[in-house]
Amino acid sequence: MQQFDLVVAGGGVAGCSLALALAQQTQLKIAIVEKQPETEYRIEQASATQADVSDARVVALAEQSWEFLKSLGVAESLRQIVTPIDHIHVSDRGHLGQCELSSAEYNVPALGYVCGLSPLLHKLEQELKEAKVTWLRPDSVKTLQQKESQILIETEHEQLETKLLVVAEGGESDTRKKLGFVTQQKQYQQVALVTNIRANKPHHGTAYERFTQDGPLALLPLGERDYSVVWSLKAGEQEDLLSMTDADFLVELQEAFGYRAGIFEQCSQRQSFPLKLVTMPNTVGHRCALVGNAVHTIHPIAGQGLNLGLRDIDELVKQIVNHSADDIGRFELLNAYQQARLADQKRVVSMTDGLVSVFSNQHIPFVIGRNLGLFAMQFLTSLKRPLARQAMGQISNR
Ligand SMILES: Cc1cc2nc3c(=O)[nH]c(=O)nc-3n(C[C@H](O)[C@H](O)[C@H](O)COP(=O)(O)OP(=O)(O)OC[C@H]3O[C@@H](n4cnc5c(N)ncnc54)[C@H](O)[C@@H]3O)c2cc1C
């Protein structure tokens, strides 16, 4: 039986960030149980259209998330493959409403930072090798027993005892189910089609959010003239787009997006992700807590999933660090984490869900309403400010 203070189930970005922050700030004995084997990865693979990585997701990180990654020591080495967002252009395809935000207007270095999930995860894994964290991979939790002062875990290959189990297995977590957490789910009947493309002109750090007949289409700037594309489509509509040739796909994408970002010349492998909203009435239990997508899986329309997850992790780390000399699995500590995060989680979930309703809707009154909204925002700074705050991941009401 191996004994730990903390076992993290799931070694994605959320699980690794939590483990790394705690390994750096405490003497806790930590293990990560991850079902995937370690993969070979070279940081140069992150170059956009040549990308050949298992997870093509690219995330827009808010300043606050970037600061958190800096505090873990991973941000600097990612700088060469991270693209700052200097402008955000929001528009409705076929209508006049549009709105533009710029970092200069808000006197900030960037409105956000665009980074591939795979290179970010790889960097966290590298840092974890330096820290004293035990990796159990490929492995997963088979059974568990919640005792009064510890949890006994049987994985496929090991027997573990821990004071605290943190579940970071993403939206489809098995261990969350084994712990009896109840989820609330809403199917959007949409998928996100993800790919990287190259345009014939530089983007100068501009991100685009375009509302099209088929669904919201986001282009996040990468490198000099590449973009990460996230195209939300009705479930089923992705099939043809996934199977057609690159050339045909680029024609479809150009048709949907228009020519504002130039002519699209190349694209990488395409992947699709089903979209649903998963939330939880409780995010902690006896000697266990959830973080990352295991707590909330939201629509990528506003690029907030990981940003929200990292704020959760920051809070849980603070609670554990402040009490690392005591029993870190105490319910009071876990409950303090849950209470501190409730308001922000609710706000982001309802904002994201609301945006999906408004911007996936092609009914004429909605189209007119959102176009008027975009028009008004362009000319009234006070209306634009909440949108900018959201993009930058700021949570205060300033
Ligand atoms: C198309 C798209 C675009 C997005 N864009 C943005 C964006 O711009 N900004 C943003 O902030 N967020 C964005 N997100 C959300 C972001 O990608 C997620 O919030 C984030 O990656 C979640 O990280 P995680 O570590 O919680 O979960 P995951 O990335 O799902 O990682 C879970 C880990 O747990 C492991 N695991 C699963 N089950 C088990 C098990 N039983 N045992 C052991 N291990 C297990 C998995 O192998 C994986 O390593 C986007 C999401 C999508 C789909």
GROMACS .gro file of C-alpha atoms and ligand atoms in nm:
model
  451
    1MET     CA    1   0.000   0.000   0.000
    2GLN     CA    2   0.152   0.334  -0.106
    3GLN     CA    3   0.065   0.630   0.116
    4PHE     CA    4   0.007   0.984  -0.008
    5ASP     CA    5  -0.129   1.312   0.126
    6LEU     CA    6  -0.295   1.388  -0.208
    7VAL     CA    7  -0.393   1.173  -0.504
    8VAL     CA    8  -0.499   1.355  -0.821
    9ALA     CA    9  -0.711   1.144  -1.056
   10GLY     CA   10  -0.658   1.276  -1.411
   11GLY     CA   11  -0.336   1.430  -1.543
   12GLY     CA   12  -0.475   1.687  -1.789
   13VAL     CA   13  -0.395   2.058  -1.762
   14ALA     CA   14  -0.615   2.095  -1.452
   15GLY     CA   15  -0.471   1.796  -1.262
   16CYS     CA   16  -0.111   1.879  -1.354
   17SER     CA   17  -0.146   2.250  -1.261
   18LEU     CA   18  -0.287   2.161  -0.920
   19ALA     CA   19  -0.020   1.897  -0.851
   20LEU     CA   20   0.261   2.127  -0.966
   21ALA     CA   21   0.145   2.428  -0.762
   22LEU     CA   22   0.120   2.213  -0.449
   23ALA     CA   23   0.450   2.033  -0.510
   24GLN     CA   24   0.619   2.374  -0.539
   25GLN     CA   25   0.462   2.525  -0.229
   26THR     CA   26   0.433   2.233   0.016
   27GLN     CA   27   0.606   1.914   0.129
   28LEU     CA   28   0.295   1.706   0.055
   29LYS     CA   29   0.339   1.358  -0.091
   30ILE     CA   30   0.146   1.369  -0.419
   31ALA     CA   31   0.052   1.111  -0.685
   32ILE     CA   32  -0.122   1.156  -1.022
   33VAL     CA   33  -0.325   0.869  -1.169
   34GLU     CA   34  -0.360   0.918  -1.546
   35LYS     CA   35  -0.521   0.671  -1.784
   36GLN     CA   36  -0.318   0.771  -2.091
   37PRO     CA   37   0.045   0.665  -2.133
   38GLU     CA   38   0.304   0.941  -2.163
   39THR     CA   39   0.342   1.055  -2.524
   40GLU     CA   40   0.647   1.184  -2.707
   41TYR     CA   41   0.606   1.550  -2.781
   42ARG     CA   42   0.831   1.814  -2.927
   43ILE     CA   43   0.751   2.178  -2.863
   44GLU     CA   44   0.815   2.260  -3.234
   45GLN     CA   45   0.511   2.044  -3.317
   46ALA     CA   46   0.302   2.330  -3.193
   47SER     CA   47   0.358   2.517  -3.520
   48ALA     CA   48   0.004   2.563  -3.634
   49THR     CA   49  -0.073   2.400  -3.966
   50GLN     CA   50   0.190   2.128  -3.926
   51ALA     CA   51   0.047   2.036  -3.587
   52ASP     CA   52   0.019   1.662  -3.546
   53VAL     CA   53  -0.090   1.631  -3.187
   54SER     CA   54  -0.346   1.409  -3.018
   55ASP     CA   55  -0.544   1.707  -2.889
   56ALA     CA   56  -0.579   1.991  -3.141
   57ARG     CA   57  -0.757   2.217  -2.891
   58VAL     CA   58  -0.608   2.562  -2.864
   59VAL     CA   59  -0.711   2.781  -2.574
   60ALA     CA   60  -0.734   3.155  -2.525
   61LEU     CA   61  -0.597   3.225  -2.180
   62ALA     CA   62  -0.695   3.533  -1.984
   63GLU     CA   63  -0.426   3.753  -1.827
   64GLN     CA   64  -0.509   3.605  -1.486
   65SER     CA   65  -0.452   3.249  -1.616
   66TRP     CA   66  -0.128   3.356  -1.779
   67GLU     CA   67  -0.014   3.503  -1.445
   68PHE     CA   68  -0.104   3.176  -1.272
   69LEU     CA   69   0.103   2.978  -1.527
   70LYS     CA   70   0.388   3.225  -1.476
   71SER     CA   71   0.378   3.153  -1.104
   72LEU     CA   72   0.422   2.781  -1.189
   73GLY     CA   73   0.726   2.864  -1.400
   74VAL     CA   74   0.582   2.734  -1.729
   75ALA     CA   75   0.475   3.056  -1.900
   76GLU     CA   76   0.822   3.181  -1.999
   77SER     CA   77   0.919   2.867  -2.191
   78LEU     CA   78   0.582   2.871  -2.370
   79ARG     CA   79   0.628   3.231  -2.481
   80GLN     CA   80   0.773   3.131  -2.822
   81ILE     CA   81   0.451   2.945  -2.910
   82VAL     CA   82   0.198   3.173  -2.741
   83THR     CA   83   0.032   3.449  -2.941
   84PRO     CA   84  -0.102   3.758  -2.763
   85ILE     CA   85  -0.448   3.879  -2.869
   86ASP     CA   86  -0.433   4.253  -2.942
   87HIS     CA   87  -0.775   4.293  -3.107
   88ILE     CA   88  -1.104   4.104  -3.095
   89HIS     CA   89  -1.348   4.149  -3.380
   90VAL     CA   90  -1.707   4.034  -3.320
   91SER     CA   91  -1.952   4.026  -3.613
   92ASP     CA   92  -2.266   3.864  -3.750
   93ARG     CA   93  -2.217   3.711  -4.099
   94GLY     CA   94  -2.453   3.872  -4.352
   95HIS     CA   95  -2.556   4.153  -4.115
   96LEU     CA   96  -2.410   4.491  -4.028
   97GLY     CA   97  -2.364   4.457  -3.653
   98GLN     CA   98  -2.001   4.440  -3.544
   99CYS     CA   99  -1.785   4.540  -3.255
  100GLU     CA  100  -1.409   4.568  -3.204
  101LEU     CA  101  -1.203   4.558  -2.887
  102SER     CA  102  -0.835   4.641  -2.863
  103SER     CA  103  -0.573   4.601  -2.590
  104ALA     CA  104  -0.465   4.966  -2.638
  105GLU     CA  105  -0.820   5.084  -2.561
  106TYR     CA  106  -0.802   4.908  -2.224
  107ASN     CA  107  -0.436   4.985  -2.161
  108VAL     CA  108  -0.339   4.620  -2.111
  109PRO     CA  109  -0.050   4.427  -2.274
  110ALA     CA  110  -0.297   4.182  -2.437
  111LEU     CA  111  -0.666   4.088  -2.429
  112GLY     CA  112  -0.559   3.723  -2.392
  113TYR     CA  113  -0.293   3.468  -2.488
  114VAL     CA  114  -0.347   3.186  -2.738
  115CYS     CA  115  -0.175   2.854  -2.663
  116GLY     CA  116  -0.211   2.491  -2.774
  117LEU     CA  117  -0.334   2.258  -2.499
  118SER     CA  118  -0.083   1.988  -2.597
  119PRO     CA  119   0.230   2.205  -2.558
  120LEU     CA  120   0.093   2.348  -2.235
  121LEU     CA  121   0.031   2.001  -2.095
  122HIS     CA  122   0.373   1.884  -2.211
  123LYS     CA  123   0.541   2.173  -2.032
  124LEU     CA  124   0.351   2.104  -1.710
  125GLU     CA  125   0.452   1.736  -1.731
  126GLN     CA  126   0.817   1.836  -1.774
  127GLU     CA  127   0.803   2.060  -1.467
  128LEU     CA  128   0.635   1.783  -1.269
  129LYS     CA  129   0.933   1.557  -1.342
  130GLU     CA  130   1.151   1.805  -1.153
  131ALA     CA  131   0.905   1.813  -0.864
  132LYS     CA  132   0.863   1.515  -0.636
  133VAL     CA  133   0.533   1.386  -0.774
  134THR     CA  134   0.462   1.018  -0.839
  135TRP     CA  135   0.305   0.938  -1.178
  136LEU     CA  136   0.088   0.627  -1.206
  137ARG     CA  137   0.021   0.592  -1.580
  138PRO     CA  138  -0.137   0.436  -1.768
  139ASP     CA  139  -0.362   0.361  -1.474
  140SER     CA  140  -0.702   0.454  -1.335
  141VAL     CA  141  -0.909   0.425  -1.019
  142LYS     CA  142  -1.086   0.087  -1.001
  143THR     CA  143  -1.245   0.097  -0.656
  144LEU     CA  144  -1.233   0.332  -0.359
  145GLN     CA  145  -1.344   0.338   0.003
  146GLN     CA  146  -1.397   0.664   0.190
  147LYS     CA  147  -1.280   0.599   0.549
  148GLU     CA  148  -1.299   0.854   0.828
  149SER     CA  149  -0.941   0.979   0.800
  150GLN     CA  150  -0.829   0.854   0.458
  151ILE     CA  151  -0.945   0.718   0.122
  152LEU     CA  152  -0.834   0.372   0.016
  153ILE     CA  153  -0.791   0.346  -0.359
  154GLU     CA  154  -0.738   0.043  -0.573
  155THR     CA  155  -0.613   0.130  -0.920
  156GLU     CA  156  -0.558  -0.116  -1.204
  157HIS     CA  157  -0.201  -0.169  -1.080
  158GLU     CA  158  -0.159  -0.026  -0.728
  159GLN     CA  159  -0.314   0.012  -0.384
  160LEU     CA  160  -0.308   0.365  -0.246
  161GLU     CA  161  -0.405   0.545   0.071
  162THR     CA  162  -0.456   0.922   0.070
  163LYS     CA  163  -0.589   1.200   0.293
  164LEU     CA  164  -0.743   1.379  -0.005
  165LEU     CA  165  -0.850   1.271  -0.353
  166VAL     CA  166  -0.889   1.546  -0.614
  167VAL     CA  167  -1.069   1.443  -0.931
  168ALA     CA  168  -0.950   1.618  -1.249
  169GLU     CA  169  -1.062   1.362  -1.507
  170GLY     CA  170  -1.249   1.606  -1.730
  171GLY     CA  171  -1.617   1.610  -1.825
  172GLU     CA  172  -1.666   1.232  -1.851
  173SER     CA  173  -1.501   1.143  -1.520
  174ASP     CA  174  -1.548   0.784  -1.399
  175THR     CA  175  -1.408   0.848  -1.052
  176ARG     CA  176  -1.655   1.134  -1.003
  177LYS     CA  177  -1.932   0.880  -1.066
  178LYS     CA  178  -1.773   0.627  -0.827
  179LEU     CA  179  -1.773   0.898  -0.557
  180GLY     CA  180  -2.147   0.946  -0.608
  181PHE     CA  181  -2.142   1.305  -0.740
  182VAL     CA  182  -2.461   1.401  -0.920
  183THR     CA  183  -2.426   1.593  -1.248
  184GLN     CA  184  -2.671   1.824  -1.422
  185GLN     CA  185  -2.639   1.799  -1.798
  186LYS     CA  186  -2.778   1.994  -2.089
  187GLN     CA  187  -2.712   1.870  -2.442
  188TYR     CA  188  -2.653   2.155  -2.687
  189GLN     CA  189  -2.694   1.921  -2.988
  190GLN     CA  190  -2.386   2.095  -3.124
  191VAL     CA  191  -2.025   1.994  -3.189
  192ALA     CA  192  -1.712   2.207  -3.208
  193LEU     CA  193  -1.507   2.142  -3.520
  194VAL     CA  194  -1.145   2.232  -3.447
  195THR     CA  195  -0.859   2.285  -3.691
  196ASN     CA  196  -0.565   2.518  -3.754
  197ILE     CA  197  -0.551   2.719  -4.076
  198ARG     CA  198  -0.305   2.949  -4.252
  199ALA     CA  199  -0.419   3.273  -4.419
  200ASN     CA  200  -0.241   3.469  -4.692
  201LYS     CA  201  -0.197   3.776  -4.472
  202PRO     CA  202  -0.073   3.840  -4.117
  203HIS     CA  203  -0.336   3.863  -3.844
  204HIS     CA  204  -0.156   4.125  -3.631
  205GLY     CA  205  -0.291   3.957  -3.319
  206THR     CA  206  -0.659   3.977  -3.417
  207ALA     CA  207  -0.909   3.718  -3.292
  208TYR     CA  208  -1.246   3.690  -3.466
  209GLU     CA  209  -1.581   3.574  -3.333
  210ARG     CA  210  -1.825   3.549  -3.624
  211PHE     CA  211  -2.185   3.439  -3.593
  212THR     CA  212  -2.274   3.240  -3.904
  213GLN     CA  213  -2.586   3.060  -4.031
  214ASP     CA  214  -2.432   2.731  -3.912
  215GLY     CA  215  -2.319   2.853  -3.570
  216PRO     CA  216  -2.054   3.068  -3.396
  217LEU     CA  217  -1.712   3.055  -3.563
  218ALA     CA  218  -1.403   3.166  -3.370
  219LEU     CA  219  -1.059   3.230  -3.518
  220LEU     CA  220  -0.779   3.265  -3.264
  221PRO     CA  221  -0.447   3.407  -3.389
  222LEU     CA  222  -0.139   3.182  -3.382
  223GLY     CA  223   0.215   3.265  -3.500
  224GLU     CA  224   0.216   3.521  -3.784
  225ARG     CA  225  -0.071   3.424  -4.013
  226ASP     CA  226  -0.219   3.107  -3.865
  227TYR     CA  227  -0.545   3.071  -3.676
  228SER     CA  228  -0.699   2.809  -3.454
  229VAL     CA  229  -1.055   2.760  -3.576
  230VAL     CA  230  -1.340   2.659  -3.344
  231TRP     CA  231  -1.659   2.619  -3.544
  232SER     CA  232  -1.971   2.530  -3.346
  233LEU     CA  233  -2.210   2.333  -3.567
  234LYS     CA  234  -2.538   2.150  -3.526
  235ALA     CA  235  -2.463   1.784  -3.437
  236GLY     CA  236  -2.433   1.588  -3.761
  237GLU     CA  237  -2.329   1.885  -3.973
  238GLN     CA  238  -1.963   1.817  -3.897
  239GLU     CA  239  -1.958   1.478  -4.075
  240ASP     CA  240  -1.912   1.612  -4.430
  241LEU     CA  241  -1.673   1.883  -4.313
  242LEU     CA  242  -1.455   1.623  -4.140
  243SER     CA  243  -1.442   1.383  -4.433
  244MET     CA  244  -1.399   1.624  -4.727
  245THR     CA  245  -1.057   1.716  -4.869
  246ASP     CA  246  -0.863   2.005  -4.715
  247ALA     CA  247  -0.921   2.212  -5.029
  248ASP     CA  248  -1.299   2.161  -5.015
  249PHE     CA  249  -1.303   2.233  -4.642
  250LEU     CA  250  -1.117   2.560  -4.692
  251VAL     CA  251  -1.377   2.665  -4.951
  252GLU     CA  252  -1.660   2.590  -4.703
  253LEU     CA  253  -1.485   2.775  -4.422
  254GLN     CA  254  -1.410   3.075  -4.641
  255GLU     CA  255  -1.772   3.082  -4.752
  256ALA     CA  256  -1.892   3.076  -4.390
  257PHE     CA  257  -1.640   3.328  -4.255
  258GLY     CA  258  -1.586   3.566  -4.547
  259TYR     CA  259  -1.260   3.738  -4.644
  260ARG     CA  260  -1.194   3.969  -4.349
  261ALA     CA  261  -0.894   3.758  -4.238
  262GLY     CA  262  -0.766   3.705  -4.596
  263ILE     CA  263  -0.767   3.391  -4.810
  264PHE     CA  264  -0.737   3.061  -4.623
  265GLU     CA  265  -0.458   2.855  -4.780
  266GLN     CA  266  -0.391   2.548  -4.564
  267CYS     CA  267  -0.546   2.356  -4.281
  268SER     CA  268  -0.437   2.089  -4.035
  269GLN     CA  269  -0.617   1.769  -3.937
  270ARG     CA  270  -0.975   1.836  -3.824
  271GLN     CA  271  -1.124   1.709  -3.496
  272SER     CA  272  -1.470   1.747  -3.346
  273PHE     CA  273  -1.586   1.766  -2.985
  274PRO     CA  274  -1.949   1.716  -2.876
  275LEU     CA  275  -2.077   2.015  -2.679
  276LYS     CA  276  -2.281   2.000  -2.363
  277LEU     CA  277  -2.314   2.181  -2.036
  278VAL     CA  278  -2.224   1.978  -1.729
  279THR     CA  279  -2.257   2.135  -1.385
  280MET     CA  280  -2.264   1.999  -1.031
  281PRO     CA  281  -2.470   2.099  -0.729
  282ASN     CA  282  -2.174   1.990  -0.509
  283THR     CA  283  -1.809   1.998  -0.595
  284VAL     CA  284  -1.666   1.852  -0.273
  285GLY     CA  285  -1.745   1.546  -0.063
  286HIS     CA  286  -1.591   1.339   0.215
  287ARG     CA  287  -1.212   1.375   0.157
  288CYS     CA  288  -1.260   1.451  -0.209
  289ALA     CA  289  -1.292   1.755  -0.438
  290LEU     CA  290  -1.341   1.814  -0.809
  291VAL     CA  291  -1.147   2.058  -1.030
  292GLY     CA  292  -1.137   2.162  -1.397
  293ASN     CA  293  -1.386   2.020  -1.645
  294ALA     CA  294  -1.487   1.760  -1.385
  295VAL     CA  295  -1.665   2.050  -1.207
  296HIS     CA  296  -1.803   2.237  -1.508
  297THR     CA  297  -1.788   2.156  -1.876
  298ILE     CA  298  -1.908   2.457  -2.070
  299HIS     CA  299  -1.953   2.559  -2.434
  300PRO     CA  300  -1.631   2.701  -2.584
  301ILE     CA  301  -1.820   3.001  -2.730
  302ALA     CA  302  -1.651   3.246  -2.493
  303GLY     CA  303  -1.329   3.050  -2.435
  304GLN     CA  304  -1.376   3.036  -2.059
  305GLY     CA  305  -1.355   2.666  -1.958
  306LEU     CA  306  -0.990   2.641  -1.864
  307ASN     CA  307  -0.975   3.000  -1.739
  308LEU     CA  308  -1.251   2.917  -1.493
  309GLY     CA  309  -1.082   2.586  -1.404
  310LEU     CA  310  -0.751   2.758  -1.327
  311ARG     CA  311  -0.927   3.005  -1.095
  312ASP     CA  312  -1.080   2.706  -0.910
  313ILE     CA  313  -0.737   2.547  -0.881
  314ASP     CA  314  -0.580   2.870  -0.757
  315GLU     CA  315  -0.838   2.879  -0.476
  316LEU     CA  316  -0.799   2.511  -0.380
  317VAL     CA  317  -0.420   2.552  -0.376
  318LYS     CA  318  -0.451   2.854  -0.143
  319GLN     CA  319  -0.677   2.661   0.095
  320ILE     CA  320  -0.444   2.360   0.103
  321VAL     CA  321  -0.124   2.565   0.135
  322ASN     CA  322  -0.272   2.760   0.427
  323HIS     CA  323  -0.356   2.434   0.605
  324SER     CA  324  -0.086   2.199   0.475
  325ALA     CA  325   0.038   2.133   0.829
  326ASP     CA  326  -0.313   2.010   0.926
  327ASP     CA  327  -0.529   1.741   0.772
  328ILE     CA  328  -0.578   1.859   0.411
  329GLY     CA  329  -0.881   1.635   0.362
  330ARG     CA  330  -1.085   1.814   0.632
  331PHE     CA  331  -1.437   1.900   0.519
  332GLU     CA  332  -1.409   2.262   0.648
  333LEU     CA  333  -1.116   2.322   0.414
  334LEU     CA  334  -1.293   2.163   0.116
  335ASN     CA  335  -1.615   2.346   0.192
  336ALA     CA  336  -1.428   2.679   0.208
  337TYR     CA  337  -1.298   2.604  -0.144
  338GLN     CA  338  -1.648   2.521  -0.268
  339GLN     CA  339  -1.805   2.833  -0.116
  340ALA     CA  340  -1.532   3.065  -0.244
  341ARG     CA  341  -1.583   2.945  -0.603
  342LEU     CA  342  -1.964   2.929  -0.626
  343ALA     CA  343  -2.036   3.283  -0.747
  344ASP     CA  344  -1.772   3.290  -1.023
  345GLN     CA  345  -1.872   2.943  -1.147
  346LYS     CA  346  -2.241   3.039  -1.160
  347ARG     CA  347  -2.167   3.367  -1.337
  348VAL     CA  348  -1.950   3.209  -1.609
  349VAL     CA  349  -2.186   2.915  -1.664
  350SER     CA  350  -2.492   3.137  -1.704
  351MET     CA  351  -2.309   3.392  -1.923
  352THR     CA  352  -2.180   3.115  -2.153
  353ASP     CA  353  -2.514   2.936  -2.172
  354GLY     CA  354  -2.686   3.267  -2.248
  355LEU     CA  355  -2.443   3.346  -2.530
  356VAL     CA  356  -2.509   3.003  -2.685
  357SER     CA  357  -2.884   3.074  -2.690
  358VAL     CA  358  -2.850   3.424  -2.835
  359PHE     CA  359  -2.580   3.354  -3.092
  360SER     CA  360  -2.688   3.010  -3.216
  361ASN     CA  361  -3.034   3.144  -3.288
  362GLN     CA  362  -3.135   3.245  -3.641
  363HIS     CA  363  -3.487   3.371  -3.555
  364ILE     CA  364  -3.525   3.720  -3.699
  365PRO     CA  365  -3.595   3.902  -3.367
  366PHE     CA  366  -3.281   3.749  -3.215
  367VAL     CA  367  -3.071   3.839  -3.518
  368ILE     CA  368  -3.196   4.199  -3.508
  369GLY     CA  369  -3.148   4.217  -3.132
  370ARG     CA  370  -2.790   4.096  -3.132
  371ASN     CA  371  -2.698   4.316  -3.428
  372LEU     CA  372  -2.834   4.619  -3.247
  373GLY     CA  373  -2.639   4.503  -2.943
  374LEU     CA  374  -2.315   4.478  -3.141
  375PHE     CA  375  -2.377   4.819  -3.299
  376ALA     CA  376  -2.446   4.979  -2.963
  377MET     CA  377  -2.136   4.820  -2.811
  378GLN     CA  378  -1.915   4.952  -3.088
  379PHE     CA  379  -2.013   5.309  -3.008
  380LEU     CA  380  -2.078   5.297  -2.633
  381THR     CA  381  -1.767   5.218  -2.433
  382SER     CA  382  -1.974   5.151  -2.123
  383LEU     CA  383  -2.150   4.862  -2.305
  384LYS     CA  384  -1.825   4.729  -2.444
  385ARG     CA  385  -1.652   4.717  -2.108
  386PRO     CA  386  -1.829   4.401  -1.980
  387LEU     CA  387  -1.740   4.221  -2.304
  388ALA     CA  388  -1.376   4.325  -2.270
  389ARG     CA  389  -1.370   4.223  -1.903
  390GLN     CA  390  -1.508   3.885  -1.999
  391ALA     CA  391  -1.248   3.839  -2.272
  392MET     CA  392  -0.972   3.928  -2.028
  393GLY     CA  393  -1.114   3.690  -1.767
  394GLN     CA  394  -1.161   3.963  -1.507
  395ILE     CA  395  -1.411   3.877  -1.241
  396SER     CA  396  -1.466   4.201  -1.057
  397ASN     CA  397  -1.743   4.445  -1.143
  398ARG     CA  398  -1.516   4.740  -1.209
  399LIG     C1  399  -1.319   2.325  -2.891
  399LIG     C2  400  -1.281   2.374  -2.755
  399LIG     C3  401  -1.220   2.499  -2.740
  399LIG     C4  402  -1.189   2.548  -2.613
  399LIG     N1  403  -1.136   2.672  -2.602
  399LIG     C5  404  -1.108   2.722  -2.479
  399LIG     C6  405  -1.052   2.853  -2.464
  399LIG     O1  406  -1.028   2.926  -2.561
  399LIG     N2  407  -1.026   2.898  -2.338
  399LIG     C7  408  -1.051   2.821  -2.227
  399LIG     O2  409  -1.025   2.868  -2.115
  399LIG     N3  410  -1.103   2.697  -2.239
  399LIG     C8  411  -1.132   2.646  -2.361
  399LIG     N4  412  -1.183   2.519  -2.373
  399LIG     C9  413  -1.202   2.438  -2.251
  399LIG    C10  414  -1.072   2.367  -2.208
  399LIG     O3  415  -1.018   2.295  -2.317
  399LIG    C11  416  -1.103   2.276  -2.091
  399LIG     O4  417  -1.168   2.349  -1.990
  399LIG    C12  418  -0.976   2.216  -2.030
  399LIG     O5  419  -0.894   2.157  -2.127
  399LIG    C13  420  -1.014   2.113  -1.924
  399LIG     O6  421  -0.899   2.057  -1.868
  399LIG     P1  422  -0.912   1.936  -1.765
  399LIG     O7  423  -0.771   1.901  -1.730
  399LIG     O8  424  -1.010   1.968  -1.660
  399LIG     O9  425  -0.981   1.818  -1.850
  399LIG     P2  426  -0.924   1.731  -1.968
  399LIG    O10  427  -0.844   1.813  -2.062
  399LIG    O11  428  -1.041   1.656  -2.023
  399LIG    O12  429  -0.823   1.629  -1.898
  399LIG    C14  430  -0.870   1.519  -1.822
  399LIG    C15  431  -0.754   1.421  -1.801
  399LIG    O13  432  -0.800   1.311  -1.720
  399LIG    C16  433  -0.767   1.189  -1.781
  399LIG     N5  434  -0.870   1.090  -1.743
  399LIG    C17  435  -0.999   1.084  -1.783
  399LIG     N6  436  -1.062   0.981  -1.724
  399LIG    C18  437  -0.971   0.921  -1.644
  399LIG    C19  438  -0.976   0.809  -1.557
  399LIG     N7  439  -1.088   0.738  -1.539
  399LIG     N8  440  -0.863   0.777  -1.491
  399LIG    C20  441  -0.748   0.846  -1.507
  399LIG     N9  442  -0.738   0.953  -1.589
  399LIG    C21  443  -0.848   0.990  -1.656
  399LIG    C22  444  -0.764   1.218  -1.931
  399LIG    O14  445  -0.685   1.125  -2.001
  399LIG    C23  446  -0.704   1.360  -1.931
  399LIG    O15  447  -0.563   1.354  -1.929
  399LIG    C24  448  -1.217   2.469  -2.499
  399LIG    C25  449  -1.277   2.343  -2.513
  399LIG    C26  450  -1.309   2.296  -2.640
  399LIG    C27  451  -1.376   2.162  -2.655
   0.00000   0.00000   0.00000
